[in-house]
Tab-separated table of C-alpha atoms and ligand atoms in Angstrom:
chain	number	residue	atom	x	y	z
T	452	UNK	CA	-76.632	-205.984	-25.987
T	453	UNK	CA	-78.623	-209.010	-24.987
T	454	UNK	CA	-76.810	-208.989	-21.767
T	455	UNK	CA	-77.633	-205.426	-21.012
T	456	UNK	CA	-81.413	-206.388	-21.729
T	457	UNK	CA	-81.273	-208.735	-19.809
T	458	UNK	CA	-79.968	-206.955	-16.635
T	459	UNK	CA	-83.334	-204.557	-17.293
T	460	UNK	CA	-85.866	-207.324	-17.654
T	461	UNK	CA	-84.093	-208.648	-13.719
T	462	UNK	CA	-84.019	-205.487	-12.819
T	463	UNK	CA	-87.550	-204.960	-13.747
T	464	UNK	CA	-89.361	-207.834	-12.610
T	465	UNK	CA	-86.548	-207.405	-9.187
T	466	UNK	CA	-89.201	-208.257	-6.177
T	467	UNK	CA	-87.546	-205.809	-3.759
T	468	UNK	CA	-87.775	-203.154	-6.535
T	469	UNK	CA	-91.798	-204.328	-6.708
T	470	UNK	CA	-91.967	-204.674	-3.053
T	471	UNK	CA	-90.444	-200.961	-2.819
T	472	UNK	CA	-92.600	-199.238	-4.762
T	473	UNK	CA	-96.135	-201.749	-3.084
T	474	UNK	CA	-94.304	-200.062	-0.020
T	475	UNK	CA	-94.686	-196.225	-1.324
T	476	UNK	CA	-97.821	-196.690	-2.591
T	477	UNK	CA	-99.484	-198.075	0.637
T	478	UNK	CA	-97.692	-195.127	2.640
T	479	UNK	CA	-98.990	-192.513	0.599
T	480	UNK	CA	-102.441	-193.778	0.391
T	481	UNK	CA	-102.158	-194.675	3.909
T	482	UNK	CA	-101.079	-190.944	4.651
T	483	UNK	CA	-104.126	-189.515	3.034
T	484	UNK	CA	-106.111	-191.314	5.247
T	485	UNK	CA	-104.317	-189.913	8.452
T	486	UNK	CA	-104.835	-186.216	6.787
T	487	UNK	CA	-108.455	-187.599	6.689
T	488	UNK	CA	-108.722	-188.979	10.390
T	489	UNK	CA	-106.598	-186.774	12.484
T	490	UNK	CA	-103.870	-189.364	13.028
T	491	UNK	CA	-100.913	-186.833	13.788
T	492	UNK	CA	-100.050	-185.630	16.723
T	493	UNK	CA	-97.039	-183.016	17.964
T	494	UNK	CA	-95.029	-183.811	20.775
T	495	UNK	CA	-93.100	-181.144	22.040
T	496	UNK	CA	-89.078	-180.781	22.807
T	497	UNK	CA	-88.026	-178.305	25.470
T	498	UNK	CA	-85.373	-175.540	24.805
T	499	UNK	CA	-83.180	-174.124	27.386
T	500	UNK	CA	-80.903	-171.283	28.198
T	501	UNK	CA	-77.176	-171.154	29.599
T	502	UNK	CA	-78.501	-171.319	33.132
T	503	UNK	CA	-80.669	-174.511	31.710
T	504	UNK	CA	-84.139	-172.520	32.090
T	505	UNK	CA	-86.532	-173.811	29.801
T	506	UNK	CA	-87.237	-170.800	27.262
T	507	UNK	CA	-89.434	-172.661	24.701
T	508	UNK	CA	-90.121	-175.236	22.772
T	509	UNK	CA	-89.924	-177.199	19.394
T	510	UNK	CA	-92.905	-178.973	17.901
T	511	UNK	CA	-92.263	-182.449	16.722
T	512	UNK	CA	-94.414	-183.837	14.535
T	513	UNK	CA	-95.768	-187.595	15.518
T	514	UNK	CA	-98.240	-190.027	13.165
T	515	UNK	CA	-100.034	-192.327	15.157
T	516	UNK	CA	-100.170	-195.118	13.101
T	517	UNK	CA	-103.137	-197.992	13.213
T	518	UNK	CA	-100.928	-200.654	13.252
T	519	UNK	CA	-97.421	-199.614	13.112
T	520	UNK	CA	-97.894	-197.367	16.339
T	521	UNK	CA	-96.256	-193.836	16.803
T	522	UNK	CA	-93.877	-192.996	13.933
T	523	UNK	CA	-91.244	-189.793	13.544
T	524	UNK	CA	-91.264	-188.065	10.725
T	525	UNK	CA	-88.308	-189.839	9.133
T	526	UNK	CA	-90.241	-192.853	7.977
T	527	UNK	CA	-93.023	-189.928	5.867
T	528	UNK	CA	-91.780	-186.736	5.851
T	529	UNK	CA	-89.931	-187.053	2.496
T	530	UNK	CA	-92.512	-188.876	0.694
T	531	UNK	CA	-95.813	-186.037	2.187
T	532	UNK	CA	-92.734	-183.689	0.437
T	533	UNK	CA	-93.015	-185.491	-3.005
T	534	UNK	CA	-96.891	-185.849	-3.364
T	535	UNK	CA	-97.596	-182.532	-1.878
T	536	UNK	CA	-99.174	-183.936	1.384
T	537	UNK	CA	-97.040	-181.526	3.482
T	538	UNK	CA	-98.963	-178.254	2.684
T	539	UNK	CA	-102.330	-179.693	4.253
T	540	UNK	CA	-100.153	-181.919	6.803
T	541	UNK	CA	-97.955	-178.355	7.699
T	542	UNK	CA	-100.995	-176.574	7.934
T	543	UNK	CA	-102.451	-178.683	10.566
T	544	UNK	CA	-99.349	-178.599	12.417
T	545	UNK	CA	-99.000	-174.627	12.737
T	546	UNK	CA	-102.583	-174.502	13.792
T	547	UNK	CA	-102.200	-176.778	16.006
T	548	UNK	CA	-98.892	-175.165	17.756
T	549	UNK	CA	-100.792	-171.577	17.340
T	550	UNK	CA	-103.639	-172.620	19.354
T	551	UNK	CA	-100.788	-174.106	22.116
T	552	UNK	CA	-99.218	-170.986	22.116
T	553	UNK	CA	-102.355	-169.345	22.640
T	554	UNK	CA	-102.991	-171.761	25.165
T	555	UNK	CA	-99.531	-170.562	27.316
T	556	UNK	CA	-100.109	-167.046	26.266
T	557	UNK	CA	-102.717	-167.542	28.830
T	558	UNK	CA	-101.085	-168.725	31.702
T	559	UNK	CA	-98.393	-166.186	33.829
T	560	UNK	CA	-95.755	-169.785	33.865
T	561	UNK	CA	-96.196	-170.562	30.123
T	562	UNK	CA	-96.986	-166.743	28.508
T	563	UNK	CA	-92.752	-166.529	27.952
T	564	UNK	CA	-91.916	-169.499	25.970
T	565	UNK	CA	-91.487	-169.565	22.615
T	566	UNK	CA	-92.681	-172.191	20.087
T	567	UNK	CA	-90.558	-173.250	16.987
T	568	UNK	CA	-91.943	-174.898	13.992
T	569	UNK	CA	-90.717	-176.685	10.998
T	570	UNK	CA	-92.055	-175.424	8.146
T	571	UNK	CA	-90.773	-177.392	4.614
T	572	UNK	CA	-89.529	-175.887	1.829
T	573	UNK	CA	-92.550	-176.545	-0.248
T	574	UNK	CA	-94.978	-174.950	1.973
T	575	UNK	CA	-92.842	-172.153	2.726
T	576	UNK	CA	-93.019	-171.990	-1.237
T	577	UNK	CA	-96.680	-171.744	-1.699
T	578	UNK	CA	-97.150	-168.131	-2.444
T	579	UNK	CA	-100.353	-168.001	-0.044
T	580	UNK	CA	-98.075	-168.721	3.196
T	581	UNK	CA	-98.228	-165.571	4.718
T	582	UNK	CA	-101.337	-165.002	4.357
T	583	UNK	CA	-102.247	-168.626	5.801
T	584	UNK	CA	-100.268	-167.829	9.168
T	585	UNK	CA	-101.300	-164.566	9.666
T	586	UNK	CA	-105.182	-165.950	9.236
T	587	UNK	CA	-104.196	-168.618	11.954
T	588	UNK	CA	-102.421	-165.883	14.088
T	589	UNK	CA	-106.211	-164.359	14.117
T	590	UNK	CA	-108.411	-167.583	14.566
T	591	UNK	CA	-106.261	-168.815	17.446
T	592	UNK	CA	-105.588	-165.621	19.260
T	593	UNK	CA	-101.964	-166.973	19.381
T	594	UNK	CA	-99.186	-164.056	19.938
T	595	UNK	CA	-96.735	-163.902	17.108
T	596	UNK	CA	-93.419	-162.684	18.492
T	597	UNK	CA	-93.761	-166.471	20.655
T	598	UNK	CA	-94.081	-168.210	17.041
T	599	UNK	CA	-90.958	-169.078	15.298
T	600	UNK	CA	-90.777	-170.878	12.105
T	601	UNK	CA	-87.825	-173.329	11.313
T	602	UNK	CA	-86.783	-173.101	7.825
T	603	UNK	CA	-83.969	-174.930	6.175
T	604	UNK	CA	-81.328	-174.156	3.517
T	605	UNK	CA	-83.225	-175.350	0.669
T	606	UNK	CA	-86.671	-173.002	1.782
T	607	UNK	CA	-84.211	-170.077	0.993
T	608	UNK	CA	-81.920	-171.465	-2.379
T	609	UNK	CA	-85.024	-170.671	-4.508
T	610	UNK	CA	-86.223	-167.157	-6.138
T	611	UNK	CA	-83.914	-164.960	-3.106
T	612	UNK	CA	-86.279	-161.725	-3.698
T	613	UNK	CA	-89.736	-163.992	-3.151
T	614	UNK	CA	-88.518	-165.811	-0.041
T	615	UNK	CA	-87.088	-162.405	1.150
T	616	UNK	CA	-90.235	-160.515	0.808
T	617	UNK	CA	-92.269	-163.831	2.388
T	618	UNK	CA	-89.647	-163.735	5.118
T	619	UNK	CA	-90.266	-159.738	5.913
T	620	UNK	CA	-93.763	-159.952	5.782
T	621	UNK	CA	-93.818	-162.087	8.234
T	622	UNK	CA	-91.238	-160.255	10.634
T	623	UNK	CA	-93.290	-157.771	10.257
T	624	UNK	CA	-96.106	-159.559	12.232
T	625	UNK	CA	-93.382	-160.065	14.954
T	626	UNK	CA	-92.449	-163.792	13.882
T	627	UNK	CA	-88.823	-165.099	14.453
T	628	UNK	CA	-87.243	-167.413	12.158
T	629	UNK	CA	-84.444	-169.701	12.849
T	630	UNK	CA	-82.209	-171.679	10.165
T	631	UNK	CA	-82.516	-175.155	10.903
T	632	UNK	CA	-79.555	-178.269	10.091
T	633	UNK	CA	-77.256	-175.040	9.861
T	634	UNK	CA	-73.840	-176.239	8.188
T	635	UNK	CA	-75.363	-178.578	5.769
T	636	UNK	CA	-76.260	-176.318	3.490
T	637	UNK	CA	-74.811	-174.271	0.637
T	638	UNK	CA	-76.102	-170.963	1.201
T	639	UNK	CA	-73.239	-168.059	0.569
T	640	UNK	CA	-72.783	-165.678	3.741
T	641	UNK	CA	-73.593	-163.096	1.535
T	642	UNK	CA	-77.280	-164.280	1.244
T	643	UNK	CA	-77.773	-165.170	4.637
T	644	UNK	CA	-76.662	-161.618	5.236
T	645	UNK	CA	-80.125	-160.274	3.651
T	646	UNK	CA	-82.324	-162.456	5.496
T	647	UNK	CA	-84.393	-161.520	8.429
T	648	UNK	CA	-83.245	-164.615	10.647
T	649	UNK	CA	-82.898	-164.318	14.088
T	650	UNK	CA	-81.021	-167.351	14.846
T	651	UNK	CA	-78.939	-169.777	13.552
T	652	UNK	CA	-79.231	-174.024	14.448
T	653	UNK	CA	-76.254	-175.778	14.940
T	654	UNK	CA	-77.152	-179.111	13.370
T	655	UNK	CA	-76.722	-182.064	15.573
T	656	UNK	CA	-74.439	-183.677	13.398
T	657	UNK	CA	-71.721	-180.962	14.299
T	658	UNK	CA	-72.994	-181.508	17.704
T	659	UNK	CA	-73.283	-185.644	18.387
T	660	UNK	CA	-68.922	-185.600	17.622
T	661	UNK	CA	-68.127	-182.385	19.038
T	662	UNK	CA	-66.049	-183.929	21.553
T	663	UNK	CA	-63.882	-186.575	19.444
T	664	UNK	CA	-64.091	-184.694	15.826
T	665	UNK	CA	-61.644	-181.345	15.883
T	666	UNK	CA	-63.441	-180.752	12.140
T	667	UNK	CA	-66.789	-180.341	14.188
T	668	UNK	CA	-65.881	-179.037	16.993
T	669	UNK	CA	-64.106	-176.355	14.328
T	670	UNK	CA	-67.617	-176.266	12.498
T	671	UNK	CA	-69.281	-175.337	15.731
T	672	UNK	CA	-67.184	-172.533	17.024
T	673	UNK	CA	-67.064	-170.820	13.506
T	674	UNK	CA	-71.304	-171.198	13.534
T	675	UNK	CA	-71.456	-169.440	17.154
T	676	UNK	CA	-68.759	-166.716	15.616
T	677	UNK	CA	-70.373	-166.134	12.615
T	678	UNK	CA	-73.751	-165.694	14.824
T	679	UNK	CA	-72.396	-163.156	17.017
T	680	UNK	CA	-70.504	-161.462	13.887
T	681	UNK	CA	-74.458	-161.092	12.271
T	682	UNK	CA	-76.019	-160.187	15.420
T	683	UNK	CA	-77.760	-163.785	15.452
T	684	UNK	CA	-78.641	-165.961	18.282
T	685	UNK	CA	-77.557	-169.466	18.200
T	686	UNK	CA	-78.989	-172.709	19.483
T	687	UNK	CA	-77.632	-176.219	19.335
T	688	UNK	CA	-79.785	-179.125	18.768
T	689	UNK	CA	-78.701	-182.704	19.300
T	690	UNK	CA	-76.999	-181.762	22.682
T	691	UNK	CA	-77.291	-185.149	24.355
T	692	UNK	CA	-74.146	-185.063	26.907
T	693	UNK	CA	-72.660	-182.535	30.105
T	694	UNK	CA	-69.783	-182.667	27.920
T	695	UNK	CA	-70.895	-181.409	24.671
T	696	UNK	CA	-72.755	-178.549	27.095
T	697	UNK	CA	-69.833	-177.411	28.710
T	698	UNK	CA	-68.216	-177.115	25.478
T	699	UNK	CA	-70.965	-175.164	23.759
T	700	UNK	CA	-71.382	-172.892	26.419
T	701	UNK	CA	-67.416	-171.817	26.559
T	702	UNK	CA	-67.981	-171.343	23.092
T	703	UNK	CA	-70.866	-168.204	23.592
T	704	UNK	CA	-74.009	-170.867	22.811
T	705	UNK	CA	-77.140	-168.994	24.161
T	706	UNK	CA	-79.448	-171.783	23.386
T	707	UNK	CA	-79.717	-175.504	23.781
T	708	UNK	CA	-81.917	-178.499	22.481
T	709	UNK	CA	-81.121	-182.211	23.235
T	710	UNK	CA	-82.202	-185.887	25.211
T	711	UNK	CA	-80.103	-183.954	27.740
T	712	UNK	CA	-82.609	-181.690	28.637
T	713	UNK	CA	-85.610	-183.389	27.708
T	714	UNK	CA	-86.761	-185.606	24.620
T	715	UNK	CA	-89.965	-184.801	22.528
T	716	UNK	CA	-92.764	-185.226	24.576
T	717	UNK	CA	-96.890	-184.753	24.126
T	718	UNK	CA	-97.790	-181.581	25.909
T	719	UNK	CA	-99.295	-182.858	29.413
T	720	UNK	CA	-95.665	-184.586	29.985
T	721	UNK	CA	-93.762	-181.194	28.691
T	722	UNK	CA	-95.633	-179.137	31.089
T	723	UNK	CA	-95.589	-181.587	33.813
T	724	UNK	CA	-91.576	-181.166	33.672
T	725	UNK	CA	-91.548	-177.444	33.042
T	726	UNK	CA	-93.834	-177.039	36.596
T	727	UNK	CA	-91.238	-179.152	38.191
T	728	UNK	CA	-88.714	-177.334	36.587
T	729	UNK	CA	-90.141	-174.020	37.920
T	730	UNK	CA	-90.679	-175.306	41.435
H	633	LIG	P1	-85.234	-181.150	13.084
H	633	LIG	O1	-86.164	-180.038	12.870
H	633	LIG	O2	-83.788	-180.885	12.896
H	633	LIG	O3	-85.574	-181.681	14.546
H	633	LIG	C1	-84.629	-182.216	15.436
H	633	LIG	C2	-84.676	-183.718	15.437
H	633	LIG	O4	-83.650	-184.200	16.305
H	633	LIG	C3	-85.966	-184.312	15.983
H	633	LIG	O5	-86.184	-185.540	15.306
H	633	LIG	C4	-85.613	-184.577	17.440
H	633	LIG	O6	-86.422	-185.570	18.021
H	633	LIG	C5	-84.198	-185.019	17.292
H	633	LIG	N1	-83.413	-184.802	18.505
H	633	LIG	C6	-83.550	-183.820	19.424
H	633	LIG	N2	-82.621	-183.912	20.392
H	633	LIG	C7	-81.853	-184.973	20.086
H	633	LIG	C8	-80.715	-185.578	20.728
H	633	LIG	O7	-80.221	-185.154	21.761
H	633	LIG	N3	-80.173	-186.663	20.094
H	633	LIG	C9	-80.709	-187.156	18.930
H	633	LIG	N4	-80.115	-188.230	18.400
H	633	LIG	N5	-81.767	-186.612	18.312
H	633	LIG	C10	-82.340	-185.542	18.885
H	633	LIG	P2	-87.616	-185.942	14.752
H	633	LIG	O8	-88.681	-185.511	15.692
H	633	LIG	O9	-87.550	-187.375	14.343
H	633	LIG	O10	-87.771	-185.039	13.459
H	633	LIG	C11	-86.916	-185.217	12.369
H	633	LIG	C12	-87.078	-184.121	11.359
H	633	LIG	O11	-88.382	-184.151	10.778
H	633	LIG	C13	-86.956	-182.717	11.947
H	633	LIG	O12	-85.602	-182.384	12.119
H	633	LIG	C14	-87.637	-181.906	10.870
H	633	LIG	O13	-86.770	-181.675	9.794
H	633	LIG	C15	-88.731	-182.849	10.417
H	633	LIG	N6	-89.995	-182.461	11.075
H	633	LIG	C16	-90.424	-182.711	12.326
H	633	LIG	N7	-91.650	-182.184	12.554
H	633	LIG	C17	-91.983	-181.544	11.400
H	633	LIG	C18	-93.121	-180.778	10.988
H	633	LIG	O14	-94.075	-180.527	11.751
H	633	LIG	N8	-93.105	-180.279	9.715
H	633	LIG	C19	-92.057	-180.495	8.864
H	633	LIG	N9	-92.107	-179.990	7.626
H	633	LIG	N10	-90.979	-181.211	9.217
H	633	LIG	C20	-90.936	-181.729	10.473
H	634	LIG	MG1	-86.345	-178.184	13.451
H	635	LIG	MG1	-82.518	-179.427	12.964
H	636	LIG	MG1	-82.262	-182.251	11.473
């Protein structure tokens, strides 16, 4: 008894325990402010075809920190998640990739490419969604069959007939969606089957070992199978060697992501390299 007591009271007063949760605190209070002062940024990730011709994008989101610099979303996305800060923080990021795409709808070289955007499970969740992207469809003059929203597994394991209707509703506005980290998740086939995707993500992890892992390489082939099989296109993401490319693309991949094509970059960089790219 005493000695399991006394295992609480270290673990209690534990300074890395202490230090941990100092740690969350100052993030999240330290995230409100860069809601408050436009700290975030999107850099953007090119996607390519078989013939390597850039067909869109992917919009990364960025936080320009005061003093720890330019941070991915790995180091705050889970903990805007937990408080809630990713509805206002996701809403600032589809405006901001709605007024791009209105930006290329513009311009003969740009008015094809598509832009993908992550979209978390909890805003995809807040019942107001729709409406919210079809009111920033309007504002920004932004074409809607160019927008496509990235959802993951765990948008879709809640309340199937909600996130179906959410899902068609938007369709019907001519908005793709694509399943992102595809093979991580636990969704039955039978479920995917009613959803209004239009393509399915490899995730990168089935990608990075694709070469060395037969379990992966297994994993990837059934993906692009089971995307032609449901009339789905299918893009890899993670694609980082010639290798891995030539593999993918004897496989029937129609769409590729990865450093080997281009990293995540802010938008004068991405469209420096696409007008090189188109010659
Ligand atoms: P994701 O949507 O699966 O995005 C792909 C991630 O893989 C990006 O990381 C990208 O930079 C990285 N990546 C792309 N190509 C390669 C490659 O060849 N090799 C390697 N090692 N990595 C590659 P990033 O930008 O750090 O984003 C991480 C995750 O954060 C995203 O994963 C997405 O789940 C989330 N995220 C990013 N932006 C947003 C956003 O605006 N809203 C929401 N809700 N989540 C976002
Ligand atoms: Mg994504
Ligand atoms: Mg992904
Ligand atoms: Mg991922």
């Amino acid at each position: 008894q005493a000695k399991a007591a006394g295992r609480n009271a270290i673990c209690f007063f534990d300074p890395a325990m202490q230090a941990a949760v100092t740690e969350r605190a100052t993030l999240h209070a330290d995230l409100r402010e860069a809601i408050r002062s436009r700290q975030f940024e999107l850099h953007y990730q090119v996607q390519v075809d078989t013939r390597r011709r850039p067909v869109g994008a992917e919009a990364l989101l960025r936080w320009r920190h005061p003093h720890k610099g330019l941070l991915a979303p790995g180091g705050f996305i889970e903990l805007a998640e937990e408080t809630g800060l990713i509805v206002p923080i996701g809403h600032w990021v589809l405006e901001t990739a709605c007024r791009q795409l209105a930006r290329w709808a513009q311009r003969a070289q740009t008015a094809h490419l598509r832009l993908a955007v992550n979209v978390s499970a909890r805003q995809f969740r807040q019942p107001s969604f729709a409406d919210e992207v079809r009111a920033l469809l309007e504002s920004t003059g932004a074409p809607a069959e160019r927008l496509k929203l990235e959802l993951t597994e765990s948008s879709l394991i809640e309340d199937a007939e909600a996130v179906i209707e959410r899902m068609q509703a938007l369709r019907a506005l001519g908005i793709r969606f694509a399943l992102d980290d595809f093979g991580t998740g636990y969704s039955s086939l039978a479920y995917l089957k009613r959803l209004p995707l239009t393509q399915l993500k490899i995730d990168q992890s089935f990608v990075r070992d694709v070469m060395s892992d037969p379990n992966d390489a297994t994993i990837a082939r059934t993906i692009l199978a089971l995307g032609s099989n449901l009339g789905l296109a299918v893009i890899a993401e993670g694609v980082e060697t010639e290798e891995q490319y030539d593999f993918l693309a004897a496989q029937g991949c129609r769409d590729y992501q990865g450093y080997l094509f281009g990293r995540p970059v802010p938008m004068e960089v991405f469209e420096a390299a696409l007008a090189q790219a188109q010659g």
